PDB file of C-alpha atoms in Angstrom:
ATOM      1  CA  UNK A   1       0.000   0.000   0.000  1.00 61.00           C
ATOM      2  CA  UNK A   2       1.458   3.150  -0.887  1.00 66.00           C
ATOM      3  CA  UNK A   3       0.326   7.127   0.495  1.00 70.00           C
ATOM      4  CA  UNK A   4      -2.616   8.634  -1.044  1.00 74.00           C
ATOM      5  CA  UNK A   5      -1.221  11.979  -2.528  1.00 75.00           C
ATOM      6  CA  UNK A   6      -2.882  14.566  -4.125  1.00 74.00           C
ATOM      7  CA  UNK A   7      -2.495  14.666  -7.921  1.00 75.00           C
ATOM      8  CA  UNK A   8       1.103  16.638  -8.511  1.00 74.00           C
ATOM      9  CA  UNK A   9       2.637  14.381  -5.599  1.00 76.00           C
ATOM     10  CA  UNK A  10       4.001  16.245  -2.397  1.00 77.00           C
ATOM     11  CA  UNK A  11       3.080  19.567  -1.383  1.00 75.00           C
ATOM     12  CA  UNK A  12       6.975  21.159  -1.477  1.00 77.00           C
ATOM     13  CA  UNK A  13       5.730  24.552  -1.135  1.00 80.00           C
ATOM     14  CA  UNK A  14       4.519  25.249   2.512  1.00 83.00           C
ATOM     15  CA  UNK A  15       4.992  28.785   2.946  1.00 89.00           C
ATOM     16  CA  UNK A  16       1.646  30.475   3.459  1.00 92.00           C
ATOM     17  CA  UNK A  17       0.348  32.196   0.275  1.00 93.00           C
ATOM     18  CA  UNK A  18      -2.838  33.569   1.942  1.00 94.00           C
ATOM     19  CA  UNK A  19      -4.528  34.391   5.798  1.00 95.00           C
ATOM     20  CA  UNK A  20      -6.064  31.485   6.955  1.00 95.00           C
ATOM     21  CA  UNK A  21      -8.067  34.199   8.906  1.00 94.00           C
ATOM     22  CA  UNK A  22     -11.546  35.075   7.315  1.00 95.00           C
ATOM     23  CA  UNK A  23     -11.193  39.208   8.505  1.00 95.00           C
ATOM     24  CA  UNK A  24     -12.863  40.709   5.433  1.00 97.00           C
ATOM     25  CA  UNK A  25     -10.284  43.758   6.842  1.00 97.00           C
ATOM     26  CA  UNK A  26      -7.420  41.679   6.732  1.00 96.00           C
ATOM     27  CA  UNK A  27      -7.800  40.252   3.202  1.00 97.00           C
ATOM     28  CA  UNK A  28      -8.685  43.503   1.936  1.00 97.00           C
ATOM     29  CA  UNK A  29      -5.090  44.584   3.013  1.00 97.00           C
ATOM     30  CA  UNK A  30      -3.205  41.501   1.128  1.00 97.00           C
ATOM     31  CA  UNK A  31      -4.957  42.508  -1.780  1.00 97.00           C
ATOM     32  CA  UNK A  32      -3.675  45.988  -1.679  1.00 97.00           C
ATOM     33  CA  UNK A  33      -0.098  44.769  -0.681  1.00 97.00           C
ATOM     34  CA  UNK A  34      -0.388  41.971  -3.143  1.00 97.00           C
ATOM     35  CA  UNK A  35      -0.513  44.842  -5.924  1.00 97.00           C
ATOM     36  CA  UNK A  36       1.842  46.684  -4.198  1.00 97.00           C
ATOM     37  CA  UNK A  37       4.468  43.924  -4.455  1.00 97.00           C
ATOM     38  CA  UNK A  38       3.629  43.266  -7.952  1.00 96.00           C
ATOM     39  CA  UNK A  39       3.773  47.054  -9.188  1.00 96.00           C
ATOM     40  CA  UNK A  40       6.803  48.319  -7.129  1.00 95.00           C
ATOM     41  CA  UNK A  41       8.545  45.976  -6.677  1.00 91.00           C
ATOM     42  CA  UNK A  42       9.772  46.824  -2.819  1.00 94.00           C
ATOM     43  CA  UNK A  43      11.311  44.454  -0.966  1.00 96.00           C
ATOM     44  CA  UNK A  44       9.473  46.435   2.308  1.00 97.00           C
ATOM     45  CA  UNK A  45       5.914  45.247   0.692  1.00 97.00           C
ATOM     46  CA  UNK A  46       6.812  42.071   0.048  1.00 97.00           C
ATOM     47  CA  UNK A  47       8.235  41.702   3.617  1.00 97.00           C
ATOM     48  CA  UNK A  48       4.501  43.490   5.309  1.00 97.00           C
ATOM     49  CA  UNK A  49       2.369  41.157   2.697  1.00 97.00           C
ATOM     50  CA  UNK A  50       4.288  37.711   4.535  1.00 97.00           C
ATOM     51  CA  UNK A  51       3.738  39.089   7.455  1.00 97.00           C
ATOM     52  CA  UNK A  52      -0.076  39.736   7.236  1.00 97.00           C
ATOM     53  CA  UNK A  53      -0.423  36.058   6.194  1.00 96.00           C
ATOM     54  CA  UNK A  54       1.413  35.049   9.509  1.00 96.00           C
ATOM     55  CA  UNK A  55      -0.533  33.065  12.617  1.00 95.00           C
ATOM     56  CA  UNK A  56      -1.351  34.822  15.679  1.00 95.00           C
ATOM     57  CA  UNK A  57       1.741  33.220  17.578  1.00 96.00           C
ATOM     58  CA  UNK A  58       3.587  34.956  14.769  1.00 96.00           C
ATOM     59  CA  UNK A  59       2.712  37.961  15.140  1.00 97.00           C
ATOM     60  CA  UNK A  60       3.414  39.351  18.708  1.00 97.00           C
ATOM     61  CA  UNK A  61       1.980  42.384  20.381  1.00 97.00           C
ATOM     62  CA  UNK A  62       4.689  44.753  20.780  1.00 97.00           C
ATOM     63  CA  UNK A  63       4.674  47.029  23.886  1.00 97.00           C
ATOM     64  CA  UNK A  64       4.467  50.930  24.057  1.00 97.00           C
ATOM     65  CA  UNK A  65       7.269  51.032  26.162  1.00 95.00           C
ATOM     66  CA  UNK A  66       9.364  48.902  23.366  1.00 95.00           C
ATOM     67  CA  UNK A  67       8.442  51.065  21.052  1.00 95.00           C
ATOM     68  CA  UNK A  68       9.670  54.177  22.726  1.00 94.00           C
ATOM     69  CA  UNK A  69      13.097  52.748  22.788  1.00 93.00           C
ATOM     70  CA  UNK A  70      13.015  51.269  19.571  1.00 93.00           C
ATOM     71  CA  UNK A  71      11.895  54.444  18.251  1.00 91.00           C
ATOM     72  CA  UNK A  72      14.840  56.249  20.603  1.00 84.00           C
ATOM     73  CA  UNK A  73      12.824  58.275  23.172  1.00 59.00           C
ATOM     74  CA  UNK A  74      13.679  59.586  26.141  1.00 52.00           C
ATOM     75  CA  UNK A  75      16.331  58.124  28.713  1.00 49.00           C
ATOM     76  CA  UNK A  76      18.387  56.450  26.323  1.00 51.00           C
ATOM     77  CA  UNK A  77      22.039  55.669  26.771  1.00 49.00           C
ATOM     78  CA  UNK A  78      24.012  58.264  24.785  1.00 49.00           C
ATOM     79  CA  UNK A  79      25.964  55.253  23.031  1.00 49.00           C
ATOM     80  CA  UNK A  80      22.117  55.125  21.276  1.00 51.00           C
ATOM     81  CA  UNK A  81      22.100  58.669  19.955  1.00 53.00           C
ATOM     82  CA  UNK A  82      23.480  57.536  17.251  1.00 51.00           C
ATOM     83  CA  UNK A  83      19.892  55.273  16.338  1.00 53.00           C
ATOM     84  CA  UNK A  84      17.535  58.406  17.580  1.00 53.00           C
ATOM     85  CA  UNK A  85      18.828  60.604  15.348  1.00 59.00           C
ATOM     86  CA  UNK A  86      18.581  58.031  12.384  1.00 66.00           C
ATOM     87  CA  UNK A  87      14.610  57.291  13.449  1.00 85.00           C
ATOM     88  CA  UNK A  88      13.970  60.539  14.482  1.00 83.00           C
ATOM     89  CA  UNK A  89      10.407  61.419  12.545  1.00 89.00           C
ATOM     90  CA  UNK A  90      10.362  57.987  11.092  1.00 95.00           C
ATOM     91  CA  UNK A  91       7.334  56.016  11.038  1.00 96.00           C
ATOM     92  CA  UNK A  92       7.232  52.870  12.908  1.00 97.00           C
ATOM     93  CA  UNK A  93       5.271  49.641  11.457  1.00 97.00           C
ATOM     94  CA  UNK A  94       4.465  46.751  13.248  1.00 97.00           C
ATOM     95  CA  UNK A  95       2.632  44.217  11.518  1.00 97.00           C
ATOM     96  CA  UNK A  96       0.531  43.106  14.908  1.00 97.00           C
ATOM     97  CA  UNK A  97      -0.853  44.924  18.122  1.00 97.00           C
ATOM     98  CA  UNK A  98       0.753  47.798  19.680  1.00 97.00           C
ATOM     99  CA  UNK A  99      -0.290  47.815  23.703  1.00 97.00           C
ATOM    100  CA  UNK A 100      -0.239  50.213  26.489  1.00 97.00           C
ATOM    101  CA  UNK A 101       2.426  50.165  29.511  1.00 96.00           C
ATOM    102  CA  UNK A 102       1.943  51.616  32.292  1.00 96.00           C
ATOM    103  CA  UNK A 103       5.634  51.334  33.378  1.00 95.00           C
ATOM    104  CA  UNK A 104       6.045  54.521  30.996  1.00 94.00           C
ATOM    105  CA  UNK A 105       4.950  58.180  31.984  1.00 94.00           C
ATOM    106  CA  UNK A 106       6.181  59.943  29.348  1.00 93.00           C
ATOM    107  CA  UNK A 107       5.109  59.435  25.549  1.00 93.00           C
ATOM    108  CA  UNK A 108       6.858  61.260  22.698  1.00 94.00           C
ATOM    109  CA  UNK A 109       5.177  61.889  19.632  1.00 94.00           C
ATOM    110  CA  UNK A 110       5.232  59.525  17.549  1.00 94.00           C
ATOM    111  CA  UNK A 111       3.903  57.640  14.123  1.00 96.00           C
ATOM    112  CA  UNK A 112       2.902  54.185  14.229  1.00 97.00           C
ATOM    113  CA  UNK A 113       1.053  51.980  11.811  1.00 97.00           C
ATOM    114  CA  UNK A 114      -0.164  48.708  12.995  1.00 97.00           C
ATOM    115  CA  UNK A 115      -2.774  46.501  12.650  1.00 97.00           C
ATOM    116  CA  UNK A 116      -4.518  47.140  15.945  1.00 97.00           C
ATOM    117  CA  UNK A 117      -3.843  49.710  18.797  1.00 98.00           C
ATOM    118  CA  UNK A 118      -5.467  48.850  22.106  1.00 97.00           C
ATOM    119  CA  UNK A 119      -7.596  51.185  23.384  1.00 97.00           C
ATOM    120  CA  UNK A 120      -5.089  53.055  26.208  1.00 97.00           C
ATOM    121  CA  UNK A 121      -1.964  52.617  24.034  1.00 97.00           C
ATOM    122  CA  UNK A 122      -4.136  54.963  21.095  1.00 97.00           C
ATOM    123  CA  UNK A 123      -4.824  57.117  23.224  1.00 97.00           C
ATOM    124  CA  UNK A 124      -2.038  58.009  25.066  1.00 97.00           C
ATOM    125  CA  UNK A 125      -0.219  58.167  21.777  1.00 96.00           C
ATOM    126  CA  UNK A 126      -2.857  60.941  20.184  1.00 96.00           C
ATOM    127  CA  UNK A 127      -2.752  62.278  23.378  1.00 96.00           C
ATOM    128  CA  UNK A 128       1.248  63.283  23.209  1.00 95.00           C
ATOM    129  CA  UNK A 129       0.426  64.475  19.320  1.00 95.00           C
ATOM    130  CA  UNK A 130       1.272  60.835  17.594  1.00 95.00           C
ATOM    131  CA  UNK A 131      -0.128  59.623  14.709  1.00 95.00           C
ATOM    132  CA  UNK A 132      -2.033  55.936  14.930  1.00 97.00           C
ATOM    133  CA  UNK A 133      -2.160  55.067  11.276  1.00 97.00           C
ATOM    134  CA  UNK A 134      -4.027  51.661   9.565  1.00 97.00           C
ATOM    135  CA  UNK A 135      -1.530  50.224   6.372  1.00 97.00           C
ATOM    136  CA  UNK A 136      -3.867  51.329   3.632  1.00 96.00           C
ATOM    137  CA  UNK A 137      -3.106  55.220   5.011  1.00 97.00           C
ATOM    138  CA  UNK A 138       0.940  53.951   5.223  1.00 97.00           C
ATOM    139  CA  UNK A 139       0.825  53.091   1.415  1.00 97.00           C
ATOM    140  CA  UNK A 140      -0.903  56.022   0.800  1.00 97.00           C
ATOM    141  CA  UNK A 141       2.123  58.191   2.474  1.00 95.00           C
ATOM    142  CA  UNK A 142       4.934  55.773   1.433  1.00 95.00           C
ATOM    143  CA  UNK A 143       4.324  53.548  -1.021  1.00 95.00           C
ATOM    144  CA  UNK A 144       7.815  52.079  -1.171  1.00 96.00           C
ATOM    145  CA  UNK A 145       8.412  52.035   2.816  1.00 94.00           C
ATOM    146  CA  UNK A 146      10.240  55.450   2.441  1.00 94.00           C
ATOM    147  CA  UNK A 147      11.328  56.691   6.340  1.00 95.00           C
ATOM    148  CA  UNK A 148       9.596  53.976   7.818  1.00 96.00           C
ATOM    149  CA  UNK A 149      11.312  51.098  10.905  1.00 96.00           C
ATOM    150  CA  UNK A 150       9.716  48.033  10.806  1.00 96.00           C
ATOM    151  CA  UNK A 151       9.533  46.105  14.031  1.00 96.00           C
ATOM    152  CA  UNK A 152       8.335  43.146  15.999  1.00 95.00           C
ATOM    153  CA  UNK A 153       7.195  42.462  19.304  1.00 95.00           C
ATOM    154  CA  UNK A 154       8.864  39.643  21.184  1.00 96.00           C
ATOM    155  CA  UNK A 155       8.008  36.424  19.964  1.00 95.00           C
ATOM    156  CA  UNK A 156       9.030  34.067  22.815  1.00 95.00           C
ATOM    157  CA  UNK A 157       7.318  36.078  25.551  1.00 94.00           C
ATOM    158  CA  UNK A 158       4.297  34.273  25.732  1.00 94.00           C
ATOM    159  CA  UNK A 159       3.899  31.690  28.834  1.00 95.00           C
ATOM    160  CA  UNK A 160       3.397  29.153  26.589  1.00 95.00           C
ATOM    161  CA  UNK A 161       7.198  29.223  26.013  1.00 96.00           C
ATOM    162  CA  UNK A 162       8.515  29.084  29.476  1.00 95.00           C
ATOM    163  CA  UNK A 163       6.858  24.908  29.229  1.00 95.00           C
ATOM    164  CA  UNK A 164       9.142  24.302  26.328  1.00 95.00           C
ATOM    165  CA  UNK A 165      12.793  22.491  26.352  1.00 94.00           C
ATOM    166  CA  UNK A 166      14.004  19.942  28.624  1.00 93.00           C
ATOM    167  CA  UNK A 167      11.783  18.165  31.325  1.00 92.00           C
ATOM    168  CA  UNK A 168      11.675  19.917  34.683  1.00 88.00           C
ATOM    169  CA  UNK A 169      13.573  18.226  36.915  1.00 83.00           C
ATOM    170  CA  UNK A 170      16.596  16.989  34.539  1.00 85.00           C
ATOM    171  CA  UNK A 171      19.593  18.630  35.686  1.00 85.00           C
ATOM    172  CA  UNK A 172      20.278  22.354  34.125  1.00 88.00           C
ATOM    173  CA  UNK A 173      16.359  22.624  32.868  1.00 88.00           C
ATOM    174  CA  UNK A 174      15.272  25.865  33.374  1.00 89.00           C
ATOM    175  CA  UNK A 175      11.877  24.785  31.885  1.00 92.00           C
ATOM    176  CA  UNK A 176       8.632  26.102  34.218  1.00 91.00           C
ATOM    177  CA  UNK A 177       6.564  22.310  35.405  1.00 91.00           C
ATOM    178  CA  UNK A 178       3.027  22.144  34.686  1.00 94.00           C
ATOM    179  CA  UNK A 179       1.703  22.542  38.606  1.00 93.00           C
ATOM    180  CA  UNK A 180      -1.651  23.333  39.636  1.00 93.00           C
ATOM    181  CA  UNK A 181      -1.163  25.849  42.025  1.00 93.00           C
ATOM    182  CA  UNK A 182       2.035  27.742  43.200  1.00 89.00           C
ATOM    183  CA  UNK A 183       1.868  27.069  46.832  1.00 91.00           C
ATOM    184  CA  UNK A 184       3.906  25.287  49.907  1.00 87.00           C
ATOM    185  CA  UNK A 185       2.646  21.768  49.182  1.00 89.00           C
ATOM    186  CA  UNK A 186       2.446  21.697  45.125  1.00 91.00           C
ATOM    187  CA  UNK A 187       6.171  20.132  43.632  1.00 87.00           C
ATOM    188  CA  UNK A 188       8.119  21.707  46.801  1.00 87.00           C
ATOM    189  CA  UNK A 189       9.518  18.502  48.073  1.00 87.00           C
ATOM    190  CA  UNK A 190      12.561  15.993  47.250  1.00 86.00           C
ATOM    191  CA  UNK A 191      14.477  17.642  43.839  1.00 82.00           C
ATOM    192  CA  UNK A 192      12.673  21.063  44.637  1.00 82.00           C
ATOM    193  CA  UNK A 193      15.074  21.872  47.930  1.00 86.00           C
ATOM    194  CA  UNK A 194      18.285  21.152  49.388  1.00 90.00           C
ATOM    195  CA  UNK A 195      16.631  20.176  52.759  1.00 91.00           C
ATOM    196  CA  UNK A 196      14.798  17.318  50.741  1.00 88.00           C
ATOM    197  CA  UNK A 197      17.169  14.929  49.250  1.00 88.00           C
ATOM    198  CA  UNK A 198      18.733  16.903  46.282  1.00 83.00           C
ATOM    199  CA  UNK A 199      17.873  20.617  44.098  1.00 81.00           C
ATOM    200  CA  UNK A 200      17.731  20.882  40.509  1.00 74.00           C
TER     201      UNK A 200
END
């Protein structure tokens, strides 16, 4: 018995070509990026059109407070000034959700095009006369990705992650156990502390 393939054997190709999401919104934007691509030619298109076909897990909500220092706001080490000056009136695109922080007080002005804001994080940056911009206005403005920073949020910071690798308890895993409740009597005992046998 042999494998039941589709006519044209193996799929080799397994890139996404399309959102699996159904977002009327979202599609609407690969079609305008799609002719983007195909009329200019910019590698910046092509690089926003793969990431609007990403998963969710792919693309990460990046921070205000990342952004500011991405962007080079305030309080950043001089050996940075450098960067501010080269992003300074730039427009910064993130192909995912930009969120508030409350860790920052102070919000320069700043343009950002994403695909959502939350609800805080849009208006703090209006607030300190920013610019919250959707992609069809960015390809309006620049076309070819002309002063624009592209940027990411961090893609491993989800808790999901902190499960992953070796098995707890193997010497030198650093991976977080599955337990049901951090307490006293949940996985404190022998291989948990020093007074109890042995600590990984």
């Amino acid at each position: 018995m042999g494998i039941d393939l589709v006519a044209g054997g193996k799929s080799k190709k397994t890139k996404r070509t399309a959102p699996k999401s159904d977002d009327i919104y979202l599609k609407l934007l690969v079609k305008l990026y799609r002719f983007l691509v195909r009329r200019t030619g910019s590698k910046f298109n092509a690089v926003i059109l793969k990431r609007l076909f990403m998963s969710k897990v792919n693309k990460p909500p990046l921070s205000l407070s990342r952004l500011i220092r991405y962007m080079g706001g305030k309080g950043i080490a001089n050996k940075r000034e450098q960067c501010i000056r080269y992003h300074e009136g730039k427009t910064a695109v993130v192909v995912g959700t930009v969120t508030d922080d409350v860790r920052v007080y102070e919000v320069p002005a700043l343009k950002v095009t994403a695909l959502r804001f939350t609800e805080t994080a849009r208006a703090r940056i209006e607030k300190a006369g920013g610019e919250c911009l959707t992609f069809d206005q960015l390809a309006l403005r620049a076309p070819l990705g002309q002063n624009t920073v592209l940027l990411r949020g961090p893609k491993n910071a989800r808790e999901a992650v902190k499960h992953f690798g070796k098995a707890p308890g193997v010497p030198h895993s650093h991976t977080k156990p599955y337990v049901r409740s951090k307490g006293r009597k949940f996985e404190r005992a022998r291989g948990r502390r020093n007074s109890r046998g042995f600590r990984v």
